[in-house]
Short mmCIF file of C-alpha atoms in Angstrom, two decimals:
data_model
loop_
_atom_site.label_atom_id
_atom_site.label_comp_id
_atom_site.label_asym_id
_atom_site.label_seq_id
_atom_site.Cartn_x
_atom_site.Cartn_y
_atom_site.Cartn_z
CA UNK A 1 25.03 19.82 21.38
CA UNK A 2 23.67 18.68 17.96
CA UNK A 3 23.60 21.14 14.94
CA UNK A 4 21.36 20.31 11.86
CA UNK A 5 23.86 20.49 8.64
CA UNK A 6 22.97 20.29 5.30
CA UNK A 7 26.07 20.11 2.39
CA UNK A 8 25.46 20.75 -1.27
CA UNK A 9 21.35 19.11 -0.60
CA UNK A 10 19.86 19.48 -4.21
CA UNK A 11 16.19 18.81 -4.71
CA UNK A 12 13.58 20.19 -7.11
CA UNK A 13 14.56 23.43 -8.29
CA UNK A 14 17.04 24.25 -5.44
CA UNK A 15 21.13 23.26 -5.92
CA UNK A 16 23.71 23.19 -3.64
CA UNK A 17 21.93 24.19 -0.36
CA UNK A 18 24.35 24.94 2.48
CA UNK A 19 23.63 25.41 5.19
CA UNK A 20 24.48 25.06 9.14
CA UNK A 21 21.35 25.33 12.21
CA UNK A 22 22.72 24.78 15.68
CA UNK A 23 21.67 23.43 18.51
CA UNK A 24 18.50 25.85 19.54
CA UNK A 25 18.58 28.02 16.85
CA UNK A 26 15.73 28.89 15.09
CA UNK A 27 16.16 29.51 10.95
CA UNK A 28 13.30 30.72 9.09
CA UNK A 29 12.58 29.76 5.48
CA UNK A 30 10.17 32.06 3.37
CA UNK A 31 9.67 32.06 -0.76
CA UNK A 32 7.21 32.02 -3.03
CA UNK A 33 4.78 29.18 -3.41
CA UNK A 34 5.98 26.23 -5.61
CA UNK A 35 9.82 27.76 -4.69
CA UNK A 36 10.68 24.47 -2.78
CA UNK A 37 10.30 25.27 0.46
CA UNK A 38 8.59 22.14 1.52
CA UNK A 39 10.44 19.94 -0.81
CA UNK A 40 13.95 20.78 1.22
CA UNK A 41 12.10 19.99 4.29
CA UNK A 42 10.75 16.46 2.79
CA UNK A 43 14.50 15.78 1.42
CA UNK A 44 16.14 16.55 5.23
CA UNK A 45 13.54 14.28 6.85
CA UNK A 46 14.87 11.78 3.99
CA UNK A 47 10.68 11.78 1.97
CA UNK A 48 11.96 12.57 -1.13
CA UNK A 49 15.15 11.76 -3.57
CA UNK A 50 17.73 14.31 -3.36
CA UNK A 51 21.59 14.86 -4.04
CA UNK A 52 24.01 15.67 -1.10
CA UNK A 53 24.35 15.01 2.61
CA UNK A 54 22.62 16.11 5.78
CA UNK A 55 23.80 15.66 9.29
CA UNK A 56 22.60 15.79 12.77
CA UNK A 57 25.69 16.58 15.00
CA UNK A 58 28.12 13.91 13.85
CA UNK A 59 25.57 11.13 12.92
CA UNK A 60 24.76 11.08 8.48
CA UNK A 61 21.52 10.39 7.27
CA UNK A 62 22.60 7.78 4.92
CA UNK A 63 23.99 5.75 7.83
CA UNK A 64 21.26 4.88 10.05
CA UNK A 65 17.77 2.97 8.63
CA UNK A 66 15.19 6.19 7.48
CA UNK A 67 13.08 5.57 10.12
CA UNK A 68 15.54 6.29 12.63
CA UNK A 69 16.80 9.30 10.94
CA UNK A 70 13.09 10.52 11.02
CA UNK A 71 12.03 10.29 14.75
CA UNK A 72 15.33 12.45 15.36
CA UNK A 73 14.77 14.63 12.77
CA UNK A 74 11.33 15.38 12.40
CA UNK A 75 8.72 17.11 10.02
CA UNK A 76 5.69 18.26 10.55
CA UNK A 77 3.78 19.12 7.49
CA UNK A 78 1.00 22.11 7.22
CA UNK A 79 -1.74 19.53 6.60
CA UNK A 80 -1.63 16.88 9.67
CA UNK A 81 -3.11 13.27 9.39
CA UNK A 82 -4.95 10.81 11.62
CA UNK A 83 -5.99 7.61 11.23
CA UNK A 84 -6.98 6.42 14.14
CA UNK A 85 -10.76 7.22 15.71
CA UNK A 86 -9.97 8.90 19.07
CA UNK A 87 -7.22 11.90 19.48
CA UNK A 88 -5.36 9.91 22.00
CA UNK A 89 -4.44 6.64 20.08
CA UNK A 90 -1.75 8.83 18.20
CA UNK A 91 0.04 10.15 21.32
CA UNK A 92 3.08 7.49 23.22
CA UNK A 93 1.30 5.97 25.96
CA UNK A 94 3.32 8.28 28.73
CA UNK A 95 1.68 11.39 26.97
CA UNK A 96 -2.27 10.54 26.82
CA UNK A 97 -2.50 12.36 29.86
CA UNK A 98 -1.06 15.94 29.67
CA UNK A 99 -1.30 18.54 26.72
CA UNK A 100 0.51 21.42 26.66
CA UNK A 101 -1.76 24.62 28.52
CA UNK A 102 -0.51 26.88 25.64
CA UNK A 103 -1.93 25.03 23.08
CA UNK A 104 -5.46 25.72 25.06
CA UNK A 105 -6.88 22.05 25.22
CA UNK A 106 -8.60 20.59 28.23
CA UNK A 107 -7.09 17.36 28.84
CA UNK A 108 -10.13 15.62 27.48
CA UNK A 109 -8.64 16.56 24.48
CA UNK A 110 -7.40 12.65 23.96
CA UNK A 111 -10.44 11.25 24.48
CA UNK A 112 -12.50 13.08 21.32
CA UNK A 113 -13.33 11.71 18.45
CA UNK A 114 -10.79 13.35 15.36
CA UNK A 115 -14.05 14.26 13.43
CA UNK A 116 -14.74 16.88 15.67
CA UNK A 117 -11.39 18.02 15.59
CA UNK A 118 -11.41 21.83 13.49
CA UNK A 119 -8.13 22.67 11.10
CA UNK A 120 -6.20 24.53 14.00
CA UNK A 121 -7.04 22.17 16.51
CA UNK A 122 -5.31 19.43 14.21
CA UNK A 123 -2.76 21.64 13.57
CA UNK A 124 -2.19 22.28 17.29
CA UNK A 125 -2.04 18.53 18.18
CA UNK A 126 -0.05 17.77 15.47
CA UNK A 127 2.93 19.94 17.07
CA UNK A 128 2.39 18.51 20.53
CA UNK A 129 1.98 14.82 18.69
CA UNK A 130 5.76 15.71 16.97
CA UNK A 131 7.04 16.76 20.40
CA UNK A 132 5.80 14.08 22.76
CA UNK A 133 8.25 11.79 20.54
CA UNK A 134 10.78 13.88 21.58
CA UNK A 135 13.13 14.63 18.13
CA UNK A 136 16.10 16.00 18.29
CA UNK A 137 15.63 18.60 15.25
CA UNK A 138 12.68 20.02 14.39
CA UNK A 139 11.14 21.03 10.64
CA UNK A 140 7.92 23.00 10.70
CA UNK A 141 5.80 23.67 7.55
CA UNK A 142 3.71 26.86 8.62
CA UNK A 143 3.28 25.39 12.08
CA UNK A 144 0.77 28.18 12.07
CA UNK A 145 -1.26 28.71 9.25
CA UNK A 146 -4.48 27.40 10.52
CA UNK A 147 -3.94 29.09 13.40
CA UNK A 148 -5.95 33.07 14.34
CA UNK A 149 -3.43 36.05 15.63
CA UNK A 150 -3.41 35.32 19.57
CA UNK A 151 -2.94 31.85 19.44
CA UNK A 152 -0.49 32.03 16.92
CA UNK A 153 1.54 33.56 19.67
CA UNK A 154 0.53 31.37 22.35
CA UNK A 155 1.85 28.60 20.15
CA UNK A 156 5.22 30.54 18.95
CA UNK A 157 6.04 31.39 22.43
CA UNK A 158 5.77 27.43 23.64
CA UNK A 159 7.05 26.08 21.01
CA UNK A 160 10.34 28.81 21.40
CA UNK A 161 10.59 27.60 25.35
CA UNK A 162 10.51 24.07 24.05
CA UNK A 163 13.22 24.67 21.32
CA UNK A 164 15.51 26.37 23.66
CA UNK A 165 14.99 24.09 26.85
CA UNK A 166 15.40 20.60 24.33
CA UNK A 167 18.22 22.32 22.28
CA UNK A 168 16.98 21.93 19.17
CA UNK A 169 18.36 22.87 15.73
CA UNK A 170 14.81 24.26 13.75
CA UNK A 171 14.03 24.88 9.98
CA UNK A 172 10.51 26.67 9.92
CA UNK A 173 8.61 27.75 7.08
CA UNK A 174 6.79 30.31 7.04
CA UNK A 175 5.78 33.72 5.09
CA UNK A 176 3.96 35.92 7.52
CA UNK A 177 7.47 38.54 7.97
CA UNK A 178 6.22 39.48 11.64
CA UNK A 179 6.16 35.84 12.56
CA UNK A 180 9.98 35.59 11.24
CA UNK A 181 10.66 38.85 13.45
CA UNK A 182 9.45 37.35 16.42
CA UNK A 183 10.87 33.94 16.01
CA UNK A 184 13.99 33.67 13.60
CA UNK A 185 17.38 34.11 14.78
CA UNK A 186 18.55 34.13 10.87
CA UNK A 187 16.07 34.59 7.72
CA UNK A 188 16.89 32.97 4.39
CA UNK A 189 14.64 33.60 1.42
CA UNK A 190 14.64 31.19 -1.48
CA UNK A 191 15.30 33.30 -4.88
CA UNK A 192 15.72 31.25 -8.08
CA UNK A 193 17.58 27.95 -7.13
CA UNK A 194 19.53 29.30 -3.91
CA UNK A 195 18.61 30.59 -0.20
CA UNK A 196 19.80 34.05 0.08
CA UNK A 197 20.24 35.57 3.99
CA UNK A 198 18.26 38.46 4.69
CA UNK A 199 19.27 40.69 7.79
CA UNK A 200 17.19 43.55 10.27
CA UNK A 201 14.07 44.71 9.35
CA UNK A 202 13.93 44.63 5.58
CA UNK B 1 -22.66 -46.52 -13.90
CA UNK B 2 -22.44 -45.22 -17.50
CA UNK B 3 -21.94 -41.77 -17.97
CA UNK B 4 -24.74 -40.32 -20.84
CA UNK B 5 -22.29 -38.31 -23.47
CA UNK B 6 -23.63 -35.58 -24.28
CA UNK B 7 -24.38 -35.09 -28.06
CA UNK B 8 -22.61 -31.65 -29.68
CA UNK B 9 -26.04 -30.52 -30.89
CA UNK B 10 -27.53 -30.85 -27.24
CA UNK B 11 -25.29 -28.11 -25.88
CA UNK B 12 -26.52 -26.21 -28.95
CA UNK B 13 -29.87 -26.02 -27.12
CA UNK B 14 -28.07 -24.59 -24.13
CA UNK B 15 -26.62 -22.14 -26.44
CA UNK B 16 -29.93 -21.41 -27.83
CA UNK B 17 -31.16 -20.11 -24.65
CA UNK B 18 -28.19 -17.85 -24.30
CA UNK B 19 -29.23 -16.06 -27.77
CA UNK B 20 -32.75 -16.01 -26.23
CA UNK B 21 -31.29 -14.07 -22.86
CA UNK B 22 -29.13 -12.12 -25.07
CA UNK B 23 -32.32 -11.16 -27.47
CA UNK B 24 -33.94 -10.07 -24.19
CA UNK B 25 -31.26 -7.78 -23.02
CA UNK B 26 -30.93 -6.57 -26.22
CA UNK B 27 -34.49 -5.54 -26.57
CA UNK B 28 -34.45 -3.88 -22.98
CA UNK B 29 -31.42 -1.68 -23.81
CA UNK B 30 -29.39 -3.49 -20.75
CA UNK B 31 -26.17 -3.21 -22.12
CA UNK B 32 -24.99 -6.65 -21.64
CA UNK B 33 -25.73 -8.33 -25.22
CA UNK B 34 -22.38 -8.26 -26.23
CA UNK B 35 -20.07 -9.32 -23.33
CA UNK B 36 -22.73 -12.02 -22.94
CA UNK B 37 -22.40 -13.20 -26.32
CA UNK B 38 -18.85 -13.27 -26.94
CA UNK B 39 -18.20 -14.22 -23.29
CA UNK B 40 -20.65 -17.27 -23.67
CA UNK B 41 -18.66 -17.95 -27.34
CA UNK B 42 -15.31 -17.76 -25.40
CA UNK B 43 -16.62 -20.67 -23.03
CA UNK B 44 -17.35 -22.62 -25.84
CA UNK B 45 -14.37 -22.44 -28.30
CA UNK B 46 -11.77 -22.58 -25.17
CA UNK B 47 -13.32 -25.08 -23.46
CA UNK B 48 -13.26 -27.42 -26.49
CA UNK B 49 -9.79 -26.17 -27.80
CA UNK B 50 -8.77 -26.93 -23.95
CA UNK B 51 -10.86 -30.52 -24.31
CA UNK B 52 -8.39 -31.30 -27.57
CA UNK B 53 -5.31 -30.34 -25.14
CA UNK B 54 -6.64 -32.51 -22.41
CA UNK B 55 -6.95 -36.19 -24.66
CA UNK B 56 -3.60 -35.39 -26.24
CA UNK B 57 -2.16 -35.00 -22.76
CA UNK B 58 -3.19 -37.70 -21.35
CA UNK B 59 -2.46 -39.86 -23.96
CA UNK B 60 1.02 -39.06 -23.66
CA UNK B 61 1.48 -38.48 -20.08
CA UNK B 62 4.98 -36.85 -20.84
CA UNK B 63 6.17 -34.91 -17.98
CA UNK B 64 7.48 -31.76 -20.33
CA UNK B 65 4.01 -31.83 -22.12
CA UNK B 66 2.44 -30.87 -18.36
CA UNK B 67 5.01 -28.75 -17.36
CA UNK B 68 4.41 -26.26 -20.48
CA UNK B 69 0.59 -26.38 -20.31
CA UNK B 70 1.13 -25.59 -16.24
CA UNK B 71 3.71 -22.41 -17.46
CA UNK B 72 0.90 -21.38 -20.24
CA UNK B 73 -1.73 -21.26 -17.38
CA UNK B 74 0.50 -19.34 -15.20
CA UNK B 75 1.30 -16.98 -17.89
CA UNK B 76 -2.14 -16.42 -18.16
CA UNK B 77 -2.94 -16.08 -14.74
CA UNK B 78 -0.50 -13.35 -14.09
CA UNK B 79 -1.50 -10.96 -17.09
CA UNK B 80 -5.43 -11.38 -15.72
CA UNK B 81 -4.33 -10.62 -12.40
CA UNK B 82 -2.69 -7.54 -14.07
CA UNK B 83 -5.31 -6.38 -15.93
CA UNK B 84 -6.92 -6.68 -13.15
CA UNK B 85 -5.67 -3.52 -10.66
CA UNK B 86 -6.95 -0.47 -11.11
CA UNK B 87 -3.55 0.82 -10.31
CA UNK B 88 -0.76 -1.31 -10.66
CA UNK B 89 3.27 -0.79 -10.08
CA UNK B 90 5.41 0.21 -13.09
CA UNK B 91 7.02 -1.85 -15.76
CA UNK B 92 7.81 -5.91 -14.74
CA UNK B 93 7.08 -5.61 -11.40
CA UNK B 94 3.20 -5.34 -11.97
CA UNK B 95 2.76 -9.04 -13.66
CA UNK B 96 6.12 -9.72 -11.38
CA UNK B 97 4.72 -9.53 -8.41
CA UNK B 98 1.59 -11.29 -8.94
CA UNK B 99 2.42 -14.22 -11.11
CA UNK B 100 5.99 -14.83 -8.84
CA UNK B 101 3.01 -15.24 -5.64
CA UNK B 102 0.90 -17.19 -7.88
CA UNK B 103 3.56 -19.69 -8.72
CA UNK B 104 5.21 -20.40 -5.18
CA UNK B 105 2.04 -21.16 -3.93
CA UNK B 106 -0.25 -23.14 -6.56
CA UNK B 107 2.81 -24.73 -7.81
CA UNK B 108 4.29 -26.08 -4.07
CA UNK B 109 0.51 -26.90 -2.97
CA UNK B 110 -0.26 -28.92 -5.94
CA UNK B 111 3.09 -30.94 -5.96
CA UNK B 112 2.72 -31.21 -2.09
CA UNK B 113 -1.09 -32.69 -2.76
CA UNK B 114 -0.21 -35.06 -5.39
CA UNK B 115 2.96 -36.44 -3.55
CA UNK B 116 2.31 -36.92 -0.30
CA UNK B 117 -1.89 -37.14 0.05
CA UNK B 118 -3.11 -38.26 -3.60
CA UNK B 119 -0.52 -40.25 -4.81
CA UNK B 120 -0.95 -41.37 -8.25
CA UNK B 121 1.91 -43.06 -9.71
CA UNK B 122 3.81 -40.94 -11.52
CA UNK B 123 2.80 -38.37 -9.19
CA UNK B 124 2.55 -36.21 -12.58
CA UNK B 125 -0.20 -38.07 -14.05
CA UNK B 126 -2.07 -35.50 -15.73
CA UNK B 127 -5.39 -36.61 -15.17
CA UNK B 128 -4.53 -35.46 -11.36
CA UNK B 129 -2.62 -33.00 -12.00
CA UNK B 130 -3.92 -30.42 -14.28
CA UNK B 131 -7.83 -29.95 -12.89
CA UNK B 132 -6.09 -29.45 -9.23
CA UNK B 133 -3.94 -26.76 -9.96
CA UNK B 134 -6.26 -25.30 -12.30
CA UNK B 135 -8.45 -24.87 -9.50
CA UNK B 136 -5.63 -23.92 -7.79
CA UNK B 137 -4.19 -21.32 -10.30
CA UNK B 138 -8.01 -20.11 -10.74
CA UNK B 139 -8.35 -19.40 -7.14
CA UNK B 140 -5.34 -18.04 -6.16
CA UNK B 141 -5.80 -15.26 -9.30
CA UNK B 142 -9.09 -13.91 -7.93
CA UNK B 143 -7.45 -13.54 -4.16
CA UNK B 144 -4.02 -11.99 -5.72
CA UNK B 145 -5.88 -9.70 -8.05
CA UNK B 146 -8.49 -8.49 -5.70
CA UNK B 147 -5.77 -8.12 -2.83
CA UNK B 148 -2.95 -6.10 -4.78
CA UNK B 149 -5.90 -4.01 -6.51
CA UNK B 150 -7.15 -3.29 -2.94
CA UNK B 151 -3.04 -2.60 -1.87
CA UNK B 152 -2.65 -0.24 -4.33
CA UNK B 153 -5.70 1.61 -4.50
CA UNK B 154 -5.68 1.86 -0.52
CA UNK B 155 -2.00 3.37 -0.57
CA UNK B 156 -3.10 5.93 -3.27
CA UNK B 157 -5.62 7.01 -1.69
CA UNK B 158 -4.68 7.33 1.57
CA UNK B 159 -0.66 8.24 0.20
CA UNK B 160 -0.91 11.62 2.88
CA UNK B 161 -1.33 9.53 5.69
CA UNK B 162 1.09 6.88 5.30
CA UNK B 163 3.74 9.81 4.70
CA UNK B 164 2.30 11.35 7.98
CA UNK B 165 2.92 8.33 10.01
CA UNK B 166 6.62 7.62 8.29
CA UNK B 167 7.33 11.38 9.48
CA UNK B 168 6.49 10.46 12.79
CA UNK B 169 9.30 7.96 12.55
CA UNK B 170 7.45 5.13 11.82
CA UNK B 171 9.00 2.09 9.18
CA UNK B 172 7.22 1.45 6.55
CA UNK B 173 5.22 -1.69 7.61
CA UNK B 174 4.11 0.22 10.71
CA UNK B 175 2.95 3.05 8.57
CA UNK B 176 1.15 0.31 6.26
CA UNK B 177 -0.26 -1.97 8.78
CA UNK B 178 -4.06 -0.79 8.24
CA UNK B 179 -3.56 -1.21 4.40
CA UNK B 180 -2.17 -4.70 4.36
CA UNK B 181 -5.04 -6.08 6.78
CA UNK B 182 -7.57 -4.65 4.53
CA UNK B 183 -5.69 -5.96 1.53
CA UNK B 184 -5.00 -9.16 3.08
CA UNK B 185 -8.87 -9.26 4.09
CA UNK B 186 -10.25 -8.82 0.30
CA UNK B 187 -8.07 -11.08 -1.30
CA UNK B 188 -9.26 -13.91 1.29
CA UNK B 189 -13.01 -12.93 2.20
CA UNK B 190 -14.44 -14.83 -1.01
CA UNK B 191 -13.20 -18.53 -0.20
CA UNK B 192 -13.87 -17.94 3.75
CA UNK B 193 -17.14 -17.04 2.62
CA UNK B 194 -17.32 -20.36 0.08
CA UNK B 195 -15.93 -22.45 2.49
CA UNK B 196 -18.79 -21.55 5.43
CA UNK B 197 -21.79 -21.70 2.62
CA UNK B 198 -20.20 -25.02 1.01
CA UNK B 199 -22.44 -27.75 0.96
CA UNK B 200 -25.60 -25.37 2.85
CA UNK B 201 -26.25 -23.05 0.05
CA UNK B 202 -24.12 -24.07 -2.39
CA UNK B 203 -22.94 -27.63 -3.76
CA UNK B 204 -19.52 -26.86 -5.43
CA UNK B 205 -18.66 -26.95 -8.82
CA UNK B 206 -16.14 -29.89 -8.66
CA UNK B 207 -18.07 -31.81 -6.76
CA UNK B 208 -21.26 -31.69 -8.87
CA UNK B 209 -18.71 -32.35 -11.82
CA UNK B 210 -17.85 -35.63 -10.02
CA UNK B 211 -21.01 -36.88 -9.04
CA UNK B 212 -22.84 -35.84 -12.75
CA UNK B 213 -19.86 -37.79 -14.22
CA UNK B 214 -20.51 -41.08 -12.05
CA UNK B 215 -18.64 -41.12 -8.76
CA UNK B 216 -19.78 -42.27 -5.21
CA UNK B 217 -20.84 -38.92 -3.26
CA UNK B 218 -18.68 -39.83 -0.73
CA UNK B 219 -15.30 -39.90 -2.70
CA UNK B 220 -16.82 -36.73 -4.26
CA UNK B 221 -17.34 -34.70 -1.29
CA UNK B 222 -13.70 -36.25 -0.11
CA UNK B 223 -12.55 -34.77 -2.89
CA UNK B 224 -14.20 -31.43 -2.43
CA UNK B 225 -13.03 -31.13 0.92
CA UNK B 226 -9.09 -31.48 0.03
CA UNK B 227 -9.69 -29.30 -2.98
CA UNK B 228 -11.49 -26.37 -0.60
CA UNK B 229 -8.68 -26.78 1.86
CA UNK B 230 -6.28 -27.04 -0.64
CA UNK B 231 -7.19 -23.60 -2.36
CA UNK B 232 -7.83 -22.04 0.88
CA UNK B 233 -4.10 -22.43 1.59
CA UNK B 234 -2.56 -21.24 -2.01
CA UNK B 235 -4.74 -18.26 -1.79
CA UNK B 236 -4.15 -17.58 1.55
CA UNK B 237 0.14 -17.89 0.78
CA UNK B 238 -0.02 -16.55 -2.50
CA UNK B 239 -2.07 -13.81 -1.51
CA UNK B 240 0.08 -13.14 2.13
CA UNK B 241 3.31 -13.11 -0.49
CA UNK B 242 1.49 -10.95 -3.31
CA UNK B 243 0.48 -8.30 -0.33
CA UNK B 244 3.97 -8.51 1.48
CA UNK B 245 5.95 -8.33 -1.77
CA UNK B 246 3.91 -5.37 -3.38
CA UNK B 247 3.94 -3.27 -0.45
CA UNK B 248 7.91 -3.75 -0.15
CA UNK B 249 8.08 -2.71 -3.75
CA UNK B 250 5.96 0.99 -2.72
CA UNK B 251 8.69 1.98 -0.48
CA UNK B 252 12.29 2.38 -1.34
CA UNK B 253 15.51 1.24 0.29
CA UNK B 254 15.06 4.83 2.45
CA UNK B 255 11.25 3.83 3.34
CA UNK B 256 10.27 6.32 1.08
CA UNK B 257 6.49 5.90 -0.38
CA UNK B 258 7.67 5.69 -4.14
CA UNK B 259 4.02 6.59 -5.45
CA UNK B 260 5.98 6.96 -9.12
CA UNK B 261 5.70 3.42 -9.36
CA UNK B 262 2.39 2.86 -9.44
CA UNK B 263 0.56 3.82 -12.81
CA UNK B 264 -3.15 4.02 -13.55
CA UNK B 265 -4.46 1.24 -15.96
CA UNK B 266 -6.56 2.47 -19.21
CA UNK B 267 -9.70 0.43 -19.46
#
């Protein structure tokens, strides 16, 4: 079992973030724009300067090499990138076959051409693209902002089975509150420079 | 074969022709008068001043006399390949970077060609020495500058990308492995290019230089072909180190892209 622990993480406007996700749990990060939110996922994934430690079960960030640190522990931003001409050259070689039914791809999928890829689709891809590499923690940036209402859910509910089958401690951003409902198992909203809880239905 | 000197007031006609292009351009609003003229002026007045430099040198043939002319045209070298970038990284690093590439390799190919294949005696005789790694030096800036200037440009522009690919887990010369080929690529193109047109469509400076000034062709083009190789390799090192080193310096020790070091240039 491998929790995700941050101790006194400052970056940007935020001090002395605390804070504890185990293995399979899913914590939920909301706040107003420009209140950090991505910036504390950048600094755990190691992106950006920042004071204090993070953790992954007993293993510190500062002690292995950055890029180890961030296939175990990885982000995946709002806006995903791709640089190569066909869909498929991004996936590992063992997952250029399958996609994921609930993200609603044929498997052709890998062989298009990222042009014709639209917003959601990239956004889509870009989950199952962080998965195939198989992290051990997860940190979503409004996995589903691109995303309309019904396959929103379709992607919530597989990402959920995924999370609790792989065991995987999960920050996710996000600011629409009946996503957090369905999703969180805690809620912490950033006011000023700290992450207050927020419990039930408020 | 005598060489015919040429008389000071003959290159005046040259010149003459230059205020003629430059009246042209003037009258047809092109925009180039001035550069022309005080480019064409800077030819003249540094090329003489150099010419003054040269028959003292080689009158005295003192080792420390070549060494400091060599460190003056590095110095040089490095603040052109500076101003330069569009971009360029912050503080010492930007003329660091560049001149540090531009001295290993001019410097060790030079030394290497006048020890072991031209071998004049001393092998510091200035007469050898300072034309071939001028050309050297002159070279090697054009495929540094063009090379870090595309580096740097590339990495700003595609900064969300390379970010992308290090949160996929990748290190940072994975996630810049597109970049440096493209930077390696412009900083090497022109002399490729030079070396497969030499001799078709072009006859090279040097070699004409030679040849005007009384040589055999066939030492000249001898001489043309170890200079082309020999620039070939110092561009192709310096500008292999000047990629390598200024991509290291993007990232820090956490393989972070560090895009704070890399400022704009005012022009």
């Amino acid at each position: 079992m491998t929790d995700l622990r941050l101790e006194e993480v400052s970056v940007g406007s935020l001090e002395n973030v605390g804070l504890d996700v185990g293995a399979g749990e899913v914590v939920c990060l909301s706040g107003p724009s420009g209140s950090g939110k991505s910036r504390l996922l950048r600094a755990v994934a190691d992106l950006e300067p920042h004071q204090g430690r993070v953790f992954l079960g007993d293993t510190e960030q500062a002690s292995v090499p950055a890029h180890h640190w961030r296939k175990q522990v990885m982000l995946v931003p709002a806006d995903s990138q791709w640089w190569f001409d066909e869909v498929g050259a991004h996936f590992p070689e063992a997952c250029r076959q399958q996609v994921p039914e609930a993200l609603g791809f044929a498997p052709e999928v890998m062989h298009w051409t990222i042009s014709r890829l639209s917003s959601g689709e990239r956004q889509r891809l870009a989950l199952w693209r962080a998965l195939a590499l198989e992290p051990s923690a997860l940190l979503l940036d409004e996995p589903t902002a691109n995303l309309d209402h019904d396959l929103s859910l379709a992607v919530e509910e597989w990402l959920l089975a995924e999370i609790r089958t792989r065991q995987m401690p999960v920050l996710w951003v996000a600011h629409d509150r009946a996503q957090i409902q369905r999703v969180a198992d805690r809620h912490l909203h950033i006011v000023g420079n700290t992450l207050e809880p927020i419990h039930g239905s408020d | 074969m005598e060489v015919i000197d040429l008389a000071w007031w003959k290159l005046a006609l040259a010149a003459l022709l230059i205020v003629a292009l430059a009246g042209v351009s003037l009258y047809a609003r092109l925009g180039v008068t001035r550069s022309l003229l005080v480019a064409a002026a800077r030819t003249g007045i540094q090329l003489a001043l150099i010419g003054l430099v040269l028959e003292a040198l080689f009158a005295s043939a003192e080792l420390y006399w070549i060494a400091l002319l060599s460190l003056v045209m590095l110095l040089v070298a490095g603040r052109e390949v500076m101003a330069r970038q569009k971009r360029r990284l912050y503080g010492v690093w930007a003329f660091g970077v560049g001149t540090g590439a531009m001295f290993v390799s001019s410097f060790a190919v030079t030394i290497l060609a006048l020890t072991v294949i031209i071998g004049p005696s001393p092998w510091y005789t200035p007469q050898y020495a300072i034309p071939l790694l001028g050309m050297m030096l002159g070279n090697t800036m054009t495929g540094v500058a063009l090379s870090l200037d595309r580096l740097n440009d590339s990495v700003w522009s595609q900064r969300a990308v390379i970010e992308n690919r290090l949160m996929l887990g990748q290190s940072w010369r994975e996630a810049m492995e597109g970049i440096r080929v493209e930077a390696m690529r412009s900083g090497m193109m022109p002399l490729i290019n030079a070396m497969a047109a030499a001799g078709i469509v072009s006859l090279p400076g040097m070699m004409t230089g030679q040849i005007l000034a009384g040589s055999p062709p066939a030492v000249a083009v001898k001489y043309q072909i170890l200079v082309m190789l020999l620039i070939t390799v110092g561009t192709g090192f310096g500008t292999l180190m000047a990629v390598s080193w200024g991509s290291r310096r993007l990232f820090d020790d956490r393989e972070r892209l560090r895009l704070d070091r890399l400022i704009k240039t005012e022009h």
